[in-house]
């Protein structure tokens, strides 16, 4: 008997870059989430379905068993925590980095050297807190949910901690990257209880993904 498998994915880059991995596991998604409003997508395998969720919600769906497995960025996982999640693979997709950026006219090095208290806007509060604590820099963190680049431009913050991929968004807003905190890529996460009850179908998917990414 085929056991049903539910995979949580977010729209956009992660979804697009996951399609070849799914193909390696013999799974083809039958709907395009950019065109359909459906949140549960069927695949060519009757027992495999895909949930379309917000990127930051992927770990939550997998942790509580709403999905058996999911794909999400290292950034999201670090902010969420690892509870109940087995992380077998770095899929090497959706690669970018998390960096500190400031206005081009802000002397970040001097501010850090002088021990100034920095105001930092970010949606990555846990990552930013740990990074600045490890450097011994005092910060006031301001939580935002998007468009972080605006904060230094309107005097809301001295610096931001955000994802950087091409660097085009920073450049378009006259910001400069002053520190690279960590490299980011997407990870496969699996519900630990599901791994015990649906071992074989989940192992088959994990192994196919591993083969496709050369691990
Ligand atoms: C991310 C990030 C930056 C941008 C960086 O935003 O927050 O704004 O991409 O990419 P770049 O270096 O190639 O310009 P995203 O578009 O993912 O949306 P978000 O604001 O919802 O995070």
mmCIF file of C-alpha atoms and ligand atoms in Angstrom:
data_model
loop_
_atom_site.group_PDB
_atom_site.id
_atom_site.type_symbol
_atom_site.label_atom_id
_atom_site.label_comp_id
_atom_site.label_asym_id
_atom_site.label_seq_id
_atom_site.Cartn_x
_atom_site.Cartn_y
_atom_site.Cartn_z
ATOM 1 C CA UNK A 1 0.000 0.000 0.000
ATOM 2 C CA UNK A 2 1.266 3.493 -0.843
ATOM 3 C CA UNK A 3 1.380 5.810 2.172
ATOM 4 C CA UNK A 4 0.373 9.398 1.468
ATOM 5 C CA UNK A 5 3.151 11.993 1.538
ATOM 6 C CA UNK A 6 2.667 15.761 1.950
ATOM 7 C CA UNK A 7 5.445 18.187 1.002
ATOM 8 C CA UNK A 8 5.363 21.871 2.071
ATOM 9 C CA UNK A 9 6.909 24.382 -0.333
ATOM 10 C CA UNK A 10 6.875 28.148 -0.717
ATOM 11 C CA UNK A 11 6.173 29.909 -4.004
ATOM 12 C CA UNK A 12 8.926 31.565 -6.009
ATOM 13 C CA UNK A 13 12.562 30.617 -6.160
ATOM 14 C CA UNK A 14 12.425 27.635 -3.792
ATOM 15 C CA UNK A 15 9.459 26.156 -5.687
ATOM 16 C CA UNK A 16 11.140 26.605 -9.079
ATOM 17 C CA UNK A 17 14.460 25.163 -7.924
ATOM 18 C CA UNK A 18 12.736 22.218 -6.214
ATOM 19 C CA UNK A 19 11.013 21.001 -9.414
ATOM 20 C CA UNK A 20 14.149 19.280 -10.832
ATOM 21 C CA UNK A 21 14.717 17.558 -7.466
ATOM 22 C CA UNK A 22 11.133 16.298 -7.438
ATOM 23 C CA UNK A 23 11.604 15.085 -10.996
ATOM 24 C CA UNK A 24 14.606 13.046 -9.857
ATOM 25 C CA UNK A 25 12.229 11.389 -7.372
ATOM 26 C CA UNK A 26 9.746 10.732 -10.202
ATOM 27 C CA UNK A 27 7.351 13.421 -8.943
ATOM 28 C CA UNK A 28 5.814 16.033 -11.265
ATOM 29 C CA UNK A 29 3.630 18.805 -9.793
ATOM 30 C CA UNK A 30 0.467 19.141 -11.907
ATOM 31 C CA UNK A 31 -0.353 22.812 -11.134
ATOM 32 C CA UNK A 32 1.650 26.030 -11.310
ATOM 33 C CA UNK A 33 1.271 27.957 -8.017
ATOM 34 C CA UNK A 34 1.921 31.246 -9.865
ATOM 35 C CA UNK A 35 -1.215 30.626 -11.968
ATOM 36 C CA UNK A 36 -3.480 28.615 -9.703
ATOM 37 C CA UNK A 37 -5.030 29.829 -6.438
ATOM 38 C CA UNK A 38 -5.043 26.269 -5.124
ATOM 39 C CA UNK A 39 -3.046 25.700 -1.946
ATOM 40 C CA UNK A 40 -2.912 21.916 -2.266
ATOM 41 C CA UNK A 41 -1.349 20.823 -5.537
ATOM 42 C CA UNK A 42 -1.678 17.331 -6.948
ATOM 43 C CA UNK A 43 1.256 15.490 -8.480
ATOM 44 C CA UNK A 44 1.549 12.654 -11.000
ATOM 45 C CA UNK A 45 1.866 10.335 -7.993
ATOM 46 C CA UNK A 46 -1.614 9.877 -6.477
ATOM 47 C CA UNK A 47 -0.185 9.511 -2.959
ATOM 48 C CA UNK A 48 2.059 12.645 -3.088
ATOM 49 C CA UNK A 49 0.716 16.191 -2.718
ATOM 50 C CA UNK A 50 2.321 19.605 -2.322
ATOM 51 C CA UNK A 51 1.166 22.359 0.065
ATOM 52 C CA UNK A 52 1.850 25.964 -0.944
ATOM 53 C CA UNK A 53 2.713 27.887 2.249
ATOM 54 C CA UNK A 54 4.537 31.066 3.248
ATOM 55 C CA UNK A 55 8.303 30.461 3.431
ATOM 56 C CA UNK A 56 8.402 31.265 7.153
ATOM 57 C CA UNK A 57 5.563 28.786 7.816
ATOM 58 C CA UNK A 58 7.275 25.729 6.255
ATOM 59 C CA UNK A 59 9.049 24.662 9.513
ATOM 60 C CA UNK A 60 5.778 25.041 11.457
ATOM 61 C CA UNK A 61 3.802 22.808 9.054
ATOM 62 C CA UNK A 62 6.509 20.140 9.196
ATOM 63 C CA UNK A 63 7.057 20.405 12.953
ATOM 64 C CA UNK A 64 3.369 19.806 13.717
ATOM 65 C CA UNK A 65 2.888 17.145 11.036
ATOM 66 C CA UNK A 66 0.692 19.246 8.705
ATOM 67 C CA UNK A 67 3.315 18.213 6.158
ATOM 68 C CA UNK A 68 5.675 15.227 6.290
ATOM 69 C CA UNK A 69 8.528 17.164 4.787
ATOM 70 C CA UNK A 70 9.338 20.609 3.461
ATOM 71 C CA UNK A 71 12.004 22.783 1.913
ATOM 72 C CA UNK A 72 13.066 26.023 3.530
ATOM 73 C CA UNK A 73 16.023 28.382 3.838
ATOM 74 C CA UNK A 74 18.681 28.066 6.510
ATOM 75 C CA UNK A 75 17.696 31.619 7.543
ATOM 76 C CA UNK A 76 14.105 30.580 8.240
ATOM 77 C CA UNK A 77 15.235 27.478 10.143
ATOM 78 C CA UNK A 78 17.618 29.430 12.351
ATOM 79 C CA UNK A 79 14.867 31.887 13.233
ATOM 80 C CA UNK A 80 12.314 29.119 13.835
ATOM 81 C CA UNK A 81 14.469 26.637 15.770
ATOM 82 C CA UNK A 82 14.861 22.916 15.095
ATOM 83 C CA UNK A 83 12.141 21.417 17.289
ATOM 84 C CA UNK A 84 10.780 18.135 15.871
ATOM 85 C CA UNK A 85 12.641 18.592 12.594
ATOM 86 C CA UNK A 86 15.095 16.174 11.023
ATOM 87 C CA UNK A 87 17.394 17.987 8.576
ATOM 88 C CA UNK A 88 18.993 15.371 6.334
ATOM 89 C CA UNK A 89 20.122 17.504 3.393
ATOM 90 C CA UNK A 90 21.479 20.830 2.270
ATOM 91 C CA UNK A 91 19.849 21.055 -1.167
ATOM 92 C CA UNK A 92 22.246 23.768 -2.387
ATOM 93 C CA UNK A 93 19.373 25.740 -3.938
ATOM 94 C CA UNK A 94 18.152 29.330 -3.503
ATOM 95 C CA UNK A 95 21.674 30.329 -2.468
ATOM 96 C CA UNK A 96 22.279 33.795 -1.029
ATOM 97 C CA UNK A 97 23.802 35.297 2.115
ATOM 98 C CA UNK A 98 22.757 37.260 5.188
ATOM 99 C CA UNK A 99 24.689 40.465 5.573
ATOM 100 C CA UNK A 100 24.867 43.725 7.473
ATOM 101 C CA UNK A 101 24.309 46.784 5.280
ATOM 102 C CA UNK A 102 24.383 50.507 5.985
ATOM 103 C CA UNK A 103 23.996 53.798 4.135
ATOM 104 C CA UNK A 104 27.089 54.560 2.088
ATOM 105 C CA UNK A 105 27.728 57.653 4.258
ATOM 106 C CA UNK A 106 27.551 55.768 7.590
ATOM 107 C CA UNK A 107 30.953 54.877 9.080
ATOM 108 C CA UNK A 108 30.116 51.403 10.380
ATOM 109 C CA UNK A 109 33.712 50.437 11.244
ATOM 110 C CA UNK A 110 34.148 53.518 13.464
ATOM 111 C CA UNK A 111 30.770 53.049 15.126
ATOM 112 C CA UNK A 112 31.710 49.455 16.007
ATOM 113 C CA UNK A 113 35.236 50.442 17.111
ATOM 114 C CA UNK A 114 33.923 53.187 19.375
ATOM 115 C CA UNK A 115 31.422 50.807 20.995
ATOM 116 C CA UNK A 116 28.419 52.859 19.864
ATOM 117 C CA UNK A 117 25.006 51.329 20.370
ATOM 118 C CA UNK A 118 23.703 50.469 16.900
ATOM 119 C CA UNK A 119 20.078 50.457 15.853
ATOM 120 C CA UNK A 120 19.580 47.489 13.544
ATOM 121 C CA UNK A 121 16.391 46.769 11.592
ATOM 122 C CA UNK A 122 15.770 43.193 10.498
ATOM 123 C CA UNK A 123 13.336 40.372 10.141
ATOM 124 C CA UNK A 124 16.137 38.033 11.286
ATOM 125 C CA UNK A 125 16.140 38.999 14.956
ATOM 126 C CA UNK A 126 17.643 35.760 16.315
ATOM 127 C CA UNK A 127 20.457 35.663 13.736
ATOM 128 C CA UNK A 128 21.235 39.371 14.226
ATOM 129 C CA UNK A 129 21.177 39.116 18.028
ATOM 130 C CA UNK A 130 23.616 36.199 18.039
ATOM 131 C CA UNK A 131 25.918 37.775 15.462
ATOM 132 C CA UNK A 132 26.293 41.124 17.238
ATOM 133 C CA UNK A 133 26.557 39.455 20.667
ATOM 134 C CA UNK A 134 29.452 37.325 19.351
ATOM 135 C CA UNK A 135 31.211 40.531 18.250
ATOM 136 C CA UNK A 136 30.447 42.289 21.539
ATOM 137 C CA UNK A 137 28.526 45.024 19.700
ATOM 138 C CA UNK A 138 25.558 46.523 21.548
ATOM 139 C CA UNK A 139 22.458 46.731 19.398
ATOM 140 C CA UNK A 140 18.831 47.729 19.623
ATOM 141 C CA UNK A 141 16.960 45.428 17.264
ATOM 142 C CA UNK A 142 13.930 46.711 15.389
ATOM 143 C CA UNK A 143 11.744 43.941 13.977
ATOM 144 C CA UNK A 144 10.453 44.501 10.446
ATOM 145 C CA UNK A 145 8.654 42.117 8.092
ATOM 146 C CA UNK A 146 9.962 43.332 4.718
ATOM 147 C CA UNK A 147 11.508 46.221 2.777
ATOM 148 C CA UNK A 148 14.298 46.413 5.376
ATOM 149 C CA UNK A 149 16.326 48.588 2.983
ATOM 150 C CA UNK A 150 14.058 51.532 3.766
ATOM 151 C CA UNK A 151 14.964 51.697 7.453
ATOM 152 C CA UNK A 152 18.410 53.368 7.158
ATOM 153 C CA UNK A 153 17.103 55.705 4.444
ATOM 154 C CA UNK A 154 14.471 57.251 6.714
ATOM 155 C CA UNK A 155 16.523 57.249 9.932
ATOM 156 C CA UNK A 156 14.736 54.284 11.510
ATOM 157 C CA UNK A 157 17.990 52.335 11.856
ATOM 158 C CA UNK A 158 21.770 52.644 11.423
ATOM 159 C CA UNK A 159 22.042 49.243 9.789
ATOM 160 C CA UNK A 160 20.007 46.337 8.459
ATOM 161 C CA UNK A 161 20.524 42.599 8.541
ATOM 162 C CA UNK A 162 18.976 41.090 5.421
ATOM 163 C CA UNK A 163 19.344 38.567 2.619
ATOM 164 C CA UNK A 164 21.601 39.599 -0.237
ATOM 165 C CA UNK A 165 21.627 37.721 -3.512
ATOM 166 C CA UNK A 166 22.720 39.826 -6.492
ATOM 167 C CA UNK A 167 23.193 42.969 -4.368
ATOM 168 C CA UNK A 168 20.910 44.895 -6.710
ATOM 169 C CA UNK A 169 18.401 45.879 -4.019
ATOM 170 C CA UNK A 170 21.149 47.348 -1.804
ATOM 171 C CA UNK A 171 22.644 49.212 -4.757
ATOM 172 C CA UNK A 172 19.275 50.604 -5.884
ATOM 173 C CA UNK A 173 18.838 52.059 -2.387
ATOM 174 C CA UNK A 174 22.389 53.419 -1.944
ATOM 175 C CA UNK A 175 23.256 50.883 0.745
ATOM 176 C CA UNK A 176 26.543 49.018 1.094
ATOM 177 C CA UNK A 177 27.249 45.555 2.472
ATOM 178 C CA UNK A 178 29.688 45.876 5.385
ATOM 179 C CA UNK A 179 29.690 42.370 6.886
ATOM 180 C CA UNK A 180 28.733 38.959 5.618
ATOM 181 C CA UNK A 181 27.128 37.011 8.462
ATOM 182 C CA UNK A 182 26.563 33.628 6.812
ATOM 183 C CA UNK A 183 25.850 31.827 3.568
ATOM 184 C CA UNK A 184 22.292 30.626 3.059
ATOM 185 C CA UNK A 185 20.822 27.781 1.020
ATOM 186 C CA UNK A 186 17.670 25.705 1.278
ATOM 187 C CA UNK A 187 17.410 22.607 3.460
ATOM 188 C CA UNK A 188 15.163 19.577 3.391
ATOM 189 C CA UNK A 189 13.298 19.195 6.686
ATOM 190 C CA UNK A 190 11.375 16.087 7.692
ATOM 191 C CA UNK A 191 8.885 15.471 10.497
ATOM 192 C CA UNK A 192 10.608 13.060 12.880
ATOM 193 C CA UNK A 193 7.454 11.111 13.733
ATOM 194 C CA UNK A 194 6.573 10.710 10.038
ATOM 195 C CA UNK A 195 10.039 9.335 9.410
ATOM 196 C CA UNK A 196 9.166 6.454 11.776
ATOM 197 C CA UNK A 197 5.702 5.717 10.350
ATOM 198 C CA UNK A 198 6.395 6.399 6.654
ATOM 199 C CA UNK A 199 10.043 5.398 6.576
ATOM 200 C CA UNK A 200 10.272 3.900 3.099
ATOM 201 C CA UNK A 201 8.446 6.527 1.003
ATOM 202 C CA UNK A 202 10.277 9.330 2.841
ATOM 203 C CA UNK A 203 13.652 7.581 2.497
ATOM 204 C CA UNK A 204 12.969 7.153 -1.249
ATOM 205 C CA UNK A 205 12.408 10.920 -1.626
ATOM 206 C CA UNK A 206 15.402 11.830 0.571
ATOM 207 C CA UNK A 207 17.655 9.464 -1.404
ATOM 208 C CA UNK A 208 16.437 10.771 -4.776
ATOM 209 C CA UNK A 209 17.052 14.371 -3.637
ATOM 210 C CA UNK A 210 20.479 13.406 -2.290
ATOM 211 C CA UNK A 211 21.389 11.829 -5.636
ATOM 212 C CA UNK A 212 20.168 14.894 -7.525
ATOM 213 C CA UNK A 213 22.291 17.276 -5.440
ATOM 214 C CA UNK A 214 25.320 14.968 -5.497
ATOM 215 C CA UNK A 215 25.426 14.044 -1.772
HETATM 216 C C1 LIG B 1 15.092 39.617 -0.580
HETATM 217 C C2 LIG B 1 15.839 40.472 0.430
HETATM 218 C C3 LIG B 1 16.306 41.653 -0.387
HETATM 219 C C4 LIG B 1 16.452 41.062 -1.779
HETATM 220 C C5 LIG B 1 17.904 40.813 -2.074
HETATM 221 O O1 LIG B 1 13.798 40.062 -0.636
HETATM 222 O O2 LIG B 1 15.019 40.831 1.517
HETATM 223 O O3 LIG B 1 15.356 42.680 -0.359
HETATM 224 O O4 LIG B 1 15.753 39.806 -1.817
HETATM 225 O O5 LIG B 1 18.087 40.334 -3.387
HETATM 226 P P1 LIG B 1 19.170 41.008 -4.352
HETATM 227 O O6 LIG B 1 20.453 41.093 -3.606
HETATM 228 O O7 LIG B 1 19.263 40.030 -5.517
HETATM 229 O O8 LIG B 1 18.639 42.333 -4.772
HETATM 230 P P2 LIG B 1 12.660 39.209 -1.326
HETATM 231 O O9 LIG B 1 12.482 39.666 -2.722
HETATM 232 O O10 LIG B 1 12.924 37.752 -1.147
HETATM 233 O O11 LIG B 1 11.373 39.636 -0.525
HETATM 234 P P3 LIG B 1 11.141 39.892 1.046
HETATM 235 O O12 LIG B 1 11.255 41.380 1.220
HETATM 236 O O13 LIG B 1 9.759 39.375 1.267
HETATM 237 O O14 LIG B 1 12.188 39.141 1.833
#
